[in-house]
Coordinates of C-alpha atoms (C1' of nucleotides) in Angstrom, one line a residue:
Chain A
X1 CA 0.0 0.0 0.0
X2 CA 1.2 3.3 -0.6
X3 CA 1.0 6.9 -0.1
X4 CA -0.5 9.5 -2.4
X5 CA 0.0 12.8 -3.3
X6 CA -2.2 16.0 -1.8
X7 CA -5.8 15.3 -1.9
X8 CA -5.6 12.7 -4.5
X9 CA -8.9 10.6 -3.8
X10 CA -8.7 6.8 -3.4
X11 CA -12.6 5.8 -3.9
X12 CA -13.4 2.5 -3.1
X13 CA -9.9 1.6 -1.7
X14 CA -10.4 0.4 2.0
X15 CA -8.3 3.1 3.4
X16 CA -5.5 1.9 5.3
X17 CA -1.8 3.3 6.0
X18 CA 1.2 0.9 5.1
X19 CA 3.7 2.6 7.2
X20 CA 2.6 1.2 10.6
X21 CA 3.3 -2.3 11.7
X22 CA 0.2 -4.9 13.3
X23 CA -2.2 -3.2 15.9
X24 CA -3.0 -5.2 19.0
X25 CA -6.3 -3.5 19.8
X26 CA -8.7 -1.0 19.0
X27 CA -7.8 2.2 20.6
X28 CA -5.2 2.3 17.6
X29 CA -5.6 3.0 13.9
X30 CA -9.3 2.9 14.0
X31 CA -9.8 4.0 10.2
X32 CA -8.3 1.0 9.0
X33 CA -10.6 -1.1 10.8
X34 CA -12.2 -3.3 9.4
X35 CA -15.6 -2.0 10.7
X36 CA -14.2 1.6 9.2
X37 CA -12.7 0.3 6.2
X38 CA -16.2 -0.5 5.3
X39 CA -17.9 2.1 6.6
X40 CA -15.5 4.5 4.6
X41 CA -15.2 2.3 1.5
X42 CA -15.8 5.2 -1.0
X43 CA -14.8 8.4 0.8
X44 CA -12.2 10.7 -0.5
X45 CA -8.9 10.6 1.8
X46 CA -5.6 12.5 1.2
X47 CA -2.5 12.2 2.9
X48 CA -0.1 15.0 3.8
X49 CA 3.9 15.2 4.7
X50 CA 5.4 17.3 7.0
X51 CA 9.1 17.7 7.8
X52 CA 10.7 17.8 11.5
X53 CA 10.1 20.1 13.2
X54 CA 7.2 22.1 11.0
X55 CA 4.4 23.3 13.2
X56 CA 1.2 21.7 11.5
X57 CA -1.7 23.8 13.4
X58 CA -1.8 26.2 15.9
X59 CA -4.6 26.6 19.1
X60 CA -7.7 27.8 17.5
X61 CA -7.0 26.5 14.0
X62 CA -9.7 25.3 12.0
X63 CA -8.9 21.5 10.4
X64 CA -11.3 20.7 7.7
X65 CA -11.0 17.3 8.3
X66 CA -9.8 14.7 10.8
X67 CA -6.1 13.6 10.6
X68 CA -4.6 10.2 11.8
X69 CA -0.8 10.1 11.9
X70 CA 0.4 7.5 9.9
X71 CA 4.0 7.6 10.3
X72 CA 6.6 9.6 12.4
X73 CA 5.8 11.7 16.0
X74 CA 4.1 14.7 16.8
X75 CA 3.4 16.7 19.7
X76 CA -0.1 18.6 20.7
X77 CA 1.0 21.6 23.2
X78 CA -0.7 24.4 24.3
X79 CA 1.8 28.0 24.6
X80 CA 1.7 30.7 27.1
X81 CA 1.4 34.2 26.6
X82 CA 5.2 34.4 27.2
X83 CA 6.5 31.9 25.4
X84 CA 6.4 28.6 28.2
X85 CA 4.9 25.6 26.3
X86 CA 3.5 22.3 28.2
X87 CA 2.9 19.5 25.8
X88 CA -0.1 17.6 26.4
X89 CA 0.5 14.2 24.5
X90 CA 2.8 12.8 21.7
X91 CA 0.7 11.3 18.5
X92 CA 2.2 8.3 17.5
X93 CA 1.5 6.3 14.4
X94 CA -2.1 5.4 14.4
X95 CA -2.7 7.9 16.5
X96 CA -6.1 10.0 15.7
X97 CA -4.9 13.9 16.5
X98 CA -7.3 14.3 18.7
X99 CA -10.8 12.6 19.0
X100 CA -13.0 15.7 19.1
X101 CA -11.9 16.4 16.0
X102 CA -14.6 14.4 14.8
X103 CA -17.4 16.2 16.1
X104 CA -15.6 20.3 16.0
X105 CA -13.5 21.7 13.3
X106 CA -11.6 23.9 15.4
X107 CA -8.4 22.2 17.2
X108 CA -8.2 23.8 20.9
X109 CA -4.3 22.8 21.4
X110 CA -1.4 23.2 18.8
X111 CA 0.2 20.2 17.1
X112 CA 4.1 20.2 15.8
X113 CA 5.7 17.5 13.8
X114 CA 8.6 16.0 15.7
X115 CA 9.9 13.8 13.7
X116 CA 9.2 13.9 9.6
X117 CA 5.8 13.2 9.4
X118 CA 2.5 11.7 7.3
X119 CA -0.8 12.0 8.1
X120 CA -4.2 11.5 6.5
X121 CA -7.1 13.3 6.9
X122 CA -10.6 11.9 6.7
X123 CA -13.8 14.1 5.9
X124 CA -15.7 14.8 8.9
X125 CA -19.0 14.5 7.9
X126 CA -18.7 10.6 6.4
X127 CA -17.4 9.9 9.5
X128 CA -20.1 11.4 11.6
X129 CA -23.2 9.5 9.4
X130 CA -20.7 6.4 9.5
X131 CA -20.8 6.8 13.6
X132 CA -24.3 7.2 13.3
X133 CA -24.8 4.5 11.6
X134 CA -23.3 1.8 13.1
X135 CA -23.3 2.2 17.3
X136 CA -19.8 -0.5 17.7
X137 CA -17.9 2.6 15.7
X138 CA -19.3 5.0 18.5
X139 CA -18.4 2.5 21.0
X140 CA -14.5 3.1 19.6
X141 CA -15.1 6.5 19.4
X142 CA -15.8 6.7 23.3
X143 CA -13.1 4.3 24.0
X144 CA -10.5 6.6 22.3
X145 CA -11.8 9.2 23.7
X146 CA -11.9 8.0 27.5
X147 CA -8.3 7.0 26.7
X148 CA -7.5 10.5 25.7
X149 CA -9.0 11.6 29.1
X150 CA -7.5 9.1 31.2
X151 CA -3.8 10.0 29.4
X152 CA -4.7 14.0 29.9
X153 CA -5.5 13.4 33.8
X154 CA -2.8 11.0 34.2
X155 CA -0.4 13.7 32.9
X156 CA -2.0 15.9 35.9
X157 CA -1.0 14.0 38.6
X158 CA 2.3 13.5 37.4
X159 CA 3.0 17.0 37.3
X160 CA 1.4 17.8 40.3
X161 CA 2.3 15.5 42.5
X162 CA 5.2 13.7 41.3
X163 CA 9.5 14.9 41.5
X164 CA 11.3 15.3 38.5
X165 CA 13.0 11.5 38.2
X166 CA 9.3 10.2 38.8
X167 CA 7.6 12.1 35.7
X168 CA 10.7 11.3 33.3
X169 CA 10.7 7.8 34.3
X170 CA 7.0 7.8 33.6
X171 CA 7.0 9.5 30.2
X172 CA 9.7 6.9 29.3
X173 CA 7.6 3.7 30.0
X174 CA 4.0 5.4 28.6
X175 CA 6.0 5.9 25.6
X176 CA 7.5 2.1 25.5
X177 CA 4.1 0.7 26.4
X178 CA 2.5 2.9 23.2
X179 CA 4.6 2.1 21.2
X180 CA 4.6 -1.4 22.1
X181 CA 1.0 -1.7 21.5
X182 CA 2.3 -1.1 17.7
X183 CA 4.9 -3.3 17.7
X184 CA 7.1 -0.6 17.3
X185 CA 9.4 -2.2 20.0
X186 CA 12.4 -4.1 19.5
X187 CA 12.8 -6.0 23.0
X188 CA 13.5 -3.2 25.2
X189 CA 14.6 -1.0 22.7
X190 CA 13.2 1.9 20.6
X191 CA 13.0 5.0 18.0
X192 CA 13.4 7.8 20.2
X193 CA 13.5 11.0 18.2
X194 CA 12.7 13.3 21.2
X195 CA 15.6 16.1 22.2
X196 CA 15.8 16.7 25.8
X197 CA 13.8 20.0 25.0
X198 CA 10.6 17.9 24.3
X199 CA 10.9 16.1 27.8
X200 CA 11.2 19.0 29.1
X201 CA 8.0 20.8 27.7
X202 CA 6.6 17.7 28.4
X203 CA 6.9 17.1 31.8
X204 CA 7.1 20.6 32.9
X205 CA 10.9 20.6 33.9
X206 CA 13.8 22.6 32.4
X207 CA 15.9 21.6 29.8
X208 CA 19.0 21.9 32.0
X209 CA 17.2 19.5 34.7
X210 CA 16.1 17.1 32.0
X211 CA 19.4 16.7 30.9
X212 CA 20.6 16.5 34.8
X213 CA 18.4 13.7 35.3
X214 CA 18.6 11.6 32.1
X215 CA 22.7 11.5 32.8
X216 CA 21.9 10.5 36.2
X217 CA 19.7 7.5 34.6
X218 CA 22.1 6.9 32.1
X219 CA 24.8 6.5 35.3
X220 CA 22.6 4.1 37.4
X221 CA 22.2 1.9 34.5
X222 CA 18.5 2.7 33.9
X223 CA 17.9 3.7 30.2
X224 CA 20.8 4.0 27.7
X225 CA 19.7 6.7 25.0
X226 CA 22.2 6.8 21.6
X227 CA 21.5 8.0 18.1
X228 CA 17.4 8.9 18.6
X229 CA 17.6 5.1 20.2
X230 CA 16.3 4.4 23.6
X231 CA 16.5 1.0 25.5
X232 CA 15.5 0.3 29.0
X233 CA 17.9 -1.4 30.7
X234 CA 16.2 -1.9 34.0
X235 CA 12.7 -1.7 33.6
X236 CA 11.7 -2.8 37.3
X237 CA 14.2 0.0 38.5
X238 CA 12.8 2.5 35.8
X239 CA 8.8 1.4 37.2
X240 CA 9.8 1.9 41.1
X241 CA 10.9 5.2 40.3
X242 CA 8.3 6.2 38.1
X243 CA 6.4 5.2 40.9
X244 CA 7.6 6.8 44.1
X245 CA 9.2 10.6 44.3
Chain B
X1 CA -40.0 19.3 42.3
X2 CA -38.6 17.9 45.5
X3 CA -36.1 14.8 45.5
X4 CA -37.1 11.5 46.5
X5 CA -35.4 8.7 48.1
X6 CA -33.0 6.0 47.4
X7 CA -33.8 3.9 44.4
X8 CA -37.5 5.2 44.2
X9 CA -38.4 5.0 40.4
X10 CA -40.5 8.5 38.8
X11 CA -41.7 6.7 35.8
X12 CA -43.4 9.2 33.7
X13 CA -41.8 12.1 35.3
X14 CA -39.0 14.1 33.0
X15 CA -36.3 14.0 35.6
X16 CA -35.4 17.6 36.5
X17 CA -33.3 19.0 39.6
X18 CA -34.7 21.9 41.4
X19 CA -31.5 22.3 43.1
X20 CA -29.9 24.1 40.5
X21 CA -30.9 27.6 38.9
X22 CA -30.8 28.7 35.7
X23 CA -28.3 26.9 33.1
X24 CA -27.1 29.1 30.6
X25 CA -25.3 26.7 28.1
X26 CA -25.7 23.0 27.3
X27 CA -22.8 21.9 28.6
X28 CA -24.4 22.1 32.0
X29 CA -26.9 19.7 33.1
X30 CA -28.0 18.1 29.8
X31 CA -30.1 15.3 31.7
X32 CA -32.8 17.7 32.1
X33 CA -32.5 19.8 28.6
X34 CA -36.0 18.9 26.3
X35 CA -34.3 17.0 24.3
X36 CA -33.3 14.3 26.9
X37 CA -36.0 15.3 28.9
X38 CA -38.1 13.7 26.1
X39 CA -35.4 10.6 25.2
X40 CA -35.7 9.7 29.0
X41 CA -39.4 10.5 29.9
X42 CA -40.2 7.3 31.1
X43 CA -37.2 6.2 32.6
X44 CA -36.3 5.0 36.4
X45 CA -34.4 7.5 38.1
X46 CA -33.0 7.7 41.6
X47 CA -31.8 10.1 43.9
X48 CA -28.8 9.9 46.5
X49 CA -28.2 11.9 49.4
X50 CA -23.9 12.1 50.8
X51 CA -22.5 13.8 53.5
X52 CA -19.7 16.0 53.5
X53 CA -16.4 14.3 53.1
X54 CA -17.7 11.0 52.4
X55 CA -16.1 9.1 49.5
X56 CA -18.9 8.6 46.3
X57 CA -16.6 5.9 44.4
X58 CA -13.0 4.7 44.5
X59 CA -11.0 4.1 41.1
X60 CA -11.9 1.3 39.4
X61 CA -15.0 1.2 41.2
X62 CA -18.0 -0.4 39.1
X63 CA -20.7 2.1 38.8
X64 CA -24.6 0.9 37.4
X65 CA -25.8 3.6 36.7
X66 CA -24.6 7.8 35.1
X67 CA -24.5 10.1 37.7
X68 CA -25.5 13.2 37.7
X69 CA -24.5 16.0 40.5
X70 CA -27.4 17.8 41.6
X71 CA -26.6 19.8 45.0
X72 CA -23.1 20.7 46.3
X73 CA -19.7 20.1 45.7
X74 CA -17.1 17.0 44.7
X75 CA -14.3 16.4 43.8
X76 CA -12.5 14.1 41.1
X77 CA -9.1 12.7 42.4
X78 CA -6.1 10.6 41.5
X79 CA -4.4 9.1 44.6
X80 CA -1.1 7.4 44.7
X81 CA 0.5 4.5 46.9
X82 CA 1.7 6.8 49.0
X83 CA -0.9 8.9 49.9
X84 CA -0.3 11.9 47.6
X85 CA -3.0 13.3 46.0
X86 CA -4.0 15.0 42.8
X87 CA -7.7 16.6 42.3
X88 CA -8.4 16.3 38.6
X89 CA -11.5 18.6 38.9
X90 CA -14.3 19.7 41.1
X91 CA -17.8 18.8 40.2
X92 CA -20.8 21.4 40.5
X93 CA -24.3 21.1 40.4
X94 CA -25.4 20.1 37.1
X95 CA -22.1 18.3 36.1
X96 CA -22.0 14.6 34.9
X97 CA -19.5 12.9 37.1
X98 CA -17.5 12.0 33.9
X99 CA -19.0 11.8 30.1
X100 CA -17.0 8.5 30.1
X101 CA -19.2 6.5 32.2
X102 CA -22.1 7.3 29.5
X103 CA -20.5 4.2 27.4
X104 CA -18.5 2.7 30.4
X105 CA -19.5 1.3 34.4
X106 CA -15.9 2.0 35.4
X107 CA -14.8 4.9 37.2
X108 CA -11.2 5.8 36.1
X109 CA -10.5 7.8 39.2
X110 CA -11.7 8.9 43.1
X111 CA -15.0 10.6 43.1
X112 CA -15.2 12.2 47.0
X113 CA -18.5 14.7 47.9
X114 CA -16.6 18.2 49.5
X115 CA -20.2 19.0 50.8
X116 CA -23.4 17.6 51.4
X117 CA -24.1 16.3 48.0
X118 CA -27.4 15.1 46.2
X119 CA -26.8 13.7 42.9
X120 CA -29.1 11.6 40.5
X121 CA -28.1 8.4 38.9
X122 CA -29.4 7.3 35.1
X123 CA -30.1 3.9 34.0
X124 CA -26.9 3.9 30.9
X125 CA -28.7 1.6 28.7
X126 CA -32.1 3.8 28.4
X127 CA -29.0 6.8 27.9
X128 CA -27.0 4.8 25.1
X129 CA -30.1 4.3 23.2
X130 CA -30.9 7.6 23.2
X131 CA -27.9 8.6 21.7
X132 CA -27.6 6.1 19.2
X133 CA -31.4 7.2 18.3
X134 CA -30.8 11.2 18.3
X135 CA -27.5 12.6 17.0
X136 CA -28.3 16.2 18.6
X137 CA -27.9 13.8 21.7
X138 CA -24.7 12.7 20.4
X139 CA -23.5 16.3 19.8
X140 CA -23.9 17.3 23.1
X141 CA -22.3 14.2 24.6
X142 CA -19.2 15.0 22.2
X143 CA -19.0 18.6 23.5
X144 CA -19.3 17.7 27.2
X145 CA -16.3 15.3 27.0
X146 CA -14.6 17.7 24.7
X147 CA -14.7 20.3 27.4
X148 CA -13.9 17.7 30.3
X149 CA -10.7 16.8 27.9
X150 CA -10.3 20.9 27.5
X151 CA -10.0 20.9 31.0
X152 CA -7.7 18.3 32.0
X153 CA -5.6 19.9 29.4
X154 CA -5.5 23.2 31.5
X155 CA -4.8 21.4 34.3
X156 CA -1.9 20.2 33.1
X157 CA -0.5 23.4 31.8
X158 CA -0.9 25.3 34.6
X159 CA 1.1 22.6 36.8
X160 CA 3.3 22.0 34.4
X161 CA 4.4 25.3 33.5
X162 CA 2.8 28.0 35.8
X163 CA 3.7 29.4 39.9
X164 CA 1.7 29.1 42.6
X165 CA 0.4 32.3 42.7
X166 CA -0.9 31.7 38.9
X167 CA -2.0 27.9 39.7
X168 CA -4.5 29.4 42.0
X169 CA -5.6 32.1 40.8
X170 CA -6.2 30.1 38.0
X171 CA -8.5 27.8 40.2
X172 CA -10.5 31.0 41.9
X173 CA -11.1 32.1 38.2
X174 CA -12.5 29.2 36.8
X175 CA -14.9 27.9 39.3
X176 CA -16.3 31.6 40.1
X177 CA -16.5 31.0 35.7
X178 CA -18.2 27.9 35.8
X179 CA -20.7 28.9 38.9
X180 CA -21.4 32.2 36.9
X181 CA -22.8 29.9 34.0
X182 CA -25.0 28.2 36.5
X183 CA -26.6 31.2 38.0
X184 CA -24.6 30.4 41.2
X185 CA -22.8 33.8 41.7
X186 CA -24.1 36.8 43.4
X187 CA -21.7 39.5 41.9
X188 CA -18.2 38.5 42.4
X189 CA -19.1 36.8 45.6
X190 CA -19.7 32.7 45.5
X191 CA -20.5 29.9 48.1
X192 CA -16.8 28.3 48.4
X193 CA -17.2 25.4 50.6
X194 CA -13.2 24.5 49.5
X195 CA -11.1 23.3 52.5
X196 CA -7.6 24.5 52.0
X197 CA -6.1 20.9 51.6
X198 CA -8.9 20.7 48.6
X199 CA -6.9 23.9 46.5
X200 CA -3.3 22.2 48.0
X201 CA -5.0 19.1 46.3
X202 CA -6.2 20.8 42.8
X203 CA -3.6 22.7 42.4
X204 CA -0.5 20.4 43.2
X205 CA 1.1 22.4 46.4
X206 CA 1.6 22.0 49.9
X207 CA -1.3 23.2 52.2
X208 CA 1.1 25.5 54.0
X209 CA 2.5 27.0 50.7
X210 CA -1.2 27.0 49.7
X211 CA -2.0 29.2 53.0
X212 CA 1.0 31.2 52.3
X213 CA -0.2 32.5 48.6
X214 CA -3.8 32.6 50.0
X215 CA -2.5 34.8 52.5
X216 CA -0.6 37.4 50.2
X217 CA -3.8 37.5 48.3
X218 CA -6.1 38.3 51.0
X219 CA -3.5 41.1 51.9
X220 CA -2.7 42.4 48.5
X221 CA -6.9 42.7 48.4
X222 CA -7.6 40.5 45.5
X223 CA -9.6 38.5 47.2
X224 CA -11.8 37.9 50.5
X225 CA -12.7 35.0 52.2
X226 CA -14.9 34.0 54.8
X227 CA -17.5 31.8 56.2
X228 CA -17.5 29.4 53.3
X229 CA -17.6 32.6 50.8
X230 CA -15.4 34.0 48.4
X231 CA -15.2 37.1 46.9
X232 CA -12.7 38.3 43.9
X233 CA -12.6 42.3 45.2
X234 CA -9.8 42.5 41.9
X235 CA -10.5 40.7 39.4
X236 CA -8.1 42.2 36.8
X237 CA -5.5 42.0 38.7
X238 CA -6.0 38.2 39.5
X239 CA -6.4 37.6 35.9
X240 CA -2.8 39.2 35.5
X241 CA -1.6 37.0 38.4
X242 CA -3.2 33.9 36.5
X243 CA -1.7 34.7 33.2
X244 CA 1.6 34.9 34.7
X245 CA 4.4 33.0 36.6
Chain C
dC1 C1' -13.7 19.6 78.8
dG2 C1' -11.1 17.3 75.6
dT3 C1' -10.4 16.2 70.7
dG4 C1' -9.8 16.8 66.0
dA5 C1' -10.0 19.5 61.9
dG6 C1' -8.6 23.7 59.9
dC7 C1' -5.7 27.9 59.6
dT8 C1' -1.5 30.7 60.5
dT9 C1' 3.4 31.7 61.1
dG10 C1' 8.4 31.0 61.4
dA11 C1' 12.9 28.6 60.6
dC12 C1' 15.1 25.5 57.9
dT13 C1' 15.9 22.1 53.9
dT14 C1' 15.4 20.5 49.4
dG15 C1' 14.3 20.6 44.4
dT16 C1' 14.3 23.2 40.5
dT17 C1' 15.5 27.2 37.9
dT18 C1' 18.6 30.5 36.1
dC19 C1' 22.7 32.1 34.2
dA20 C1' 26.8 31.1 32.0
dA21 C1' 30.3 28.8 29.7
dC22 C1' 31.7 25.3 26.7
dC23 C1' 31.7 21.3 23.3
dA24 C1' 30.2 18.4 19.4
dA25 C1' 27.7 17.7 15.2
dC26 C1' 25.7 19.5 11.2
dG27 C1' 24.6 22.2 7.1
dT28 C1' 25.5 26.3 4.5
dG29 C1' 27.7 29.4 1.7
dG30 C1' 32.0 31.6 0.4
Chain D
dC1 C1' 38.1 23.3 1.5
dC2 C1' 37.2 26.2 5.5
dA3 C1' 34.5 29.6 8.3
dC4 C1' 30.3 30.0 10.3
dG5 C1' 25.8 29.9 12.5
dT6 C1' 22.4 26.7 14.4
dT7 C1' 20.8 23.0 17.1
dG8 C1' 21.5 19.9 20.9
dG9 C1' 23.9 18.4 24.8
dT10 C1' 26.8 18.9 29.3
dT11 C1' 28.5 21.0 33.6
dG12 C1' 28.9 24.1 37.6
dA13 C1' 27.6 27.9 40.7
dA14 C1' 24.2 30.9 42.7
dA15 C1' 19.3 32.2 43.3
dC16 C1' 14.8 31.1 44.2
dA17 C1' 10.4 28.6 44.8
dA18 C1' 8.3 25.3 47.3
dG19 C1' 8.4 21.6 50.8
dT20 C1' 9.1 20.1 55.6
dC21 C1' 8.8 20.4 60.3
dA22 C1' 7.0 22.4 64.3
dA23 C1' 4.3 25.2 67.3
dG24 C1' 0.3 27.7 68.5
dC25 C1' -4.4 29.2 67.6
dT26 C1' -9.5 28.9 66.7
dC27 C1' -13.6 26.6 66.3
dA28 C1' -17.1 23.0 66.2
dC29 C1' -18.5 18.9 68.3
dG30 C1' -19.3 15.2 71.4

DNA sequence: CGTGAGCTTGACTTGTTTCAACCAACGTGG
DNA sequence: CCACGTTGGTTGAAACAAGTCAAGCTCACG
């Protein structure tokens, strides 16, 4: 399967997205589903690139359509007034941007392309007669969406009541067990495009501290991190501390 | 309309909550709008009655039926194994406990009443079908859980990335916000029934620090507080305080 | 009258930020 | 080819924000 150009439609090919592996349950890919494939057999789909780094929508942008990110990482964030950022989740492949997409055009966080990127963007409205239509798509729906929540509150309580080592330790392992999910894991190793700058923005530390704690990993024999690689070296190690301070 | 006891079925009656005054939006207390007043006309509905401080539902917890806050105050929480704590949001009259437990009986985290609370539970099947059978239904589900996940999302930025000061300021601003959309403010004066510990809890600090800020406020005359009453005497100026470190 | 929950205040400690300098890798254009 | 700016990472010292510990106070409640 591959990717098309801009817009070009793909009528009555079961959209699906070659670039990511097998999916182990629902909460991932849904628009490849076979319950979606069918229920957006002939809908028009187009597929956009990004390169690292490019910002891809900013708070209060209207999308026209809902995106999935087939291949490559990005990161939804909202800004303050003075420039502070806090991301609020990294879309992995498969990922749907962000479910209320479906139901409102107008995305309430930004989203920034981390690594090169390709997404595809579904029209809303099929999607919305397709929910409609078939109540085990809204079921999914609510599932991603819960998940969303659950992700968004676990985030909270990280950063409000958890030290520094705790909230890196605990973006580390979310991020192994996602990816996981995708079998985008090899044994305890994986793609790790994020700079120290990202971690920081995403668990609401400096850059400086970030970079003070990862050494200090790197020194107990925790994580080794070379060339965008990451492996886990001792996960139980890695969970206790994600777990206590 | 006066509440009944536990369990006791109103077949026939559309299920409304005189607690509560006007609603302004329909993000508020959609369980008694006309159009779910008419989905769920002949539906069982019961009431429960909770004292102050007593916990509603542990994580995890299995709950039968959608709950619906109709009198006082709770809270949302996240606790971890060591006791630490981590509000995720305060519920007010006319708030669903979570959209999530629309399409699932499992509560993702702590619910605990802050006051005396009466809140009305919904049979979910009668609820689902509804949904499935109205898509204006549907619509307002969406945007309920799109502003519970809008939420969560500000949570997280402000502990990620704001000061103390800002973190509760923040918090004074949006609930006298959300009790302003409810009818529930008499100028810039509300009911706040919030323990300090509850604002430590929300906003991720110690109570003493919590105290401290609270404090400086009272002196720098942004606020007053007393008897279980707030008032925001500057409201500009805690907006600044809000928007800043 | 005692008890416990809640608030206030002060002294001290710790975690995190800030500022600054420096290095390595990389791409660009002269 | 080299000079150069940019991006990303590392390290150390000093400043600051928030946490901890502790004591004392009020108030409601049994």
């Amino acid at each position: 399967m591959t990717m098309r150009g801009n817009g070009s439609p793909t009528a009555g090919n079961p959209p699906t997205c070659g670039a990511c592996p097998a999916f182990q349950d629902n909460l991932c890919h849904i628009f490849t589903d076979a319950m979606f494939a069918d229920a957006l057999a002939n809908t028009t789909v187009d597929d956009h690139y990004a390169p690292a780094r490019r910002s891809l929508w900013r708070a209060g942008d209207t999308i026209g359509r809902v995106p999935v990110i087939c291949q490559g990482w990005a990161a939804a964030s909202a800004t303050l007034s003075d420039g502070r950022r806090q991301i609020l989740s990294f879309l992995l492949p498969g990922d749907l941007v962000s479910a209320a997409l479906i139901f409102e055009p107008v995305s309430h966080c930004a989203v920034d392309a981390v690594t090169e990127l390709r997404y595809r963007a579904f029209p809303r409205g099929e999607l919305q007669q397709a929910l409609s239509r078939k109540p085990d798509l809204l079921a999914i729906v609510s599932r991603i969406s819960a998940d969303e929540k659950a992700r968004a509150d676990r985030l909270a309580t990280d950063l409000g009541r958890r030290g520094a080592a705790a909230r890196i330790a605990s973006l580390i392992l979310a991020l192994a067990e996602r990816l996981r999910k995708r079998g985008m894991m090899q044994g305890n190793t994986m793609d790790f495009p994020l700079r120290q700058h990202h971690i920081a923005d995403a668990v609401g530390l400096t850059v400086v501290h970030v970079g003070n704690v990862l050494a200090e990993f790197r020194r107990a024999g925790l994580v080794e991190i070379n060339d965008r690689s990451l492996t886990i070296a001792d996960q139980p190690a890695l969970r206790r501390i994600a777990d206590e301070l």
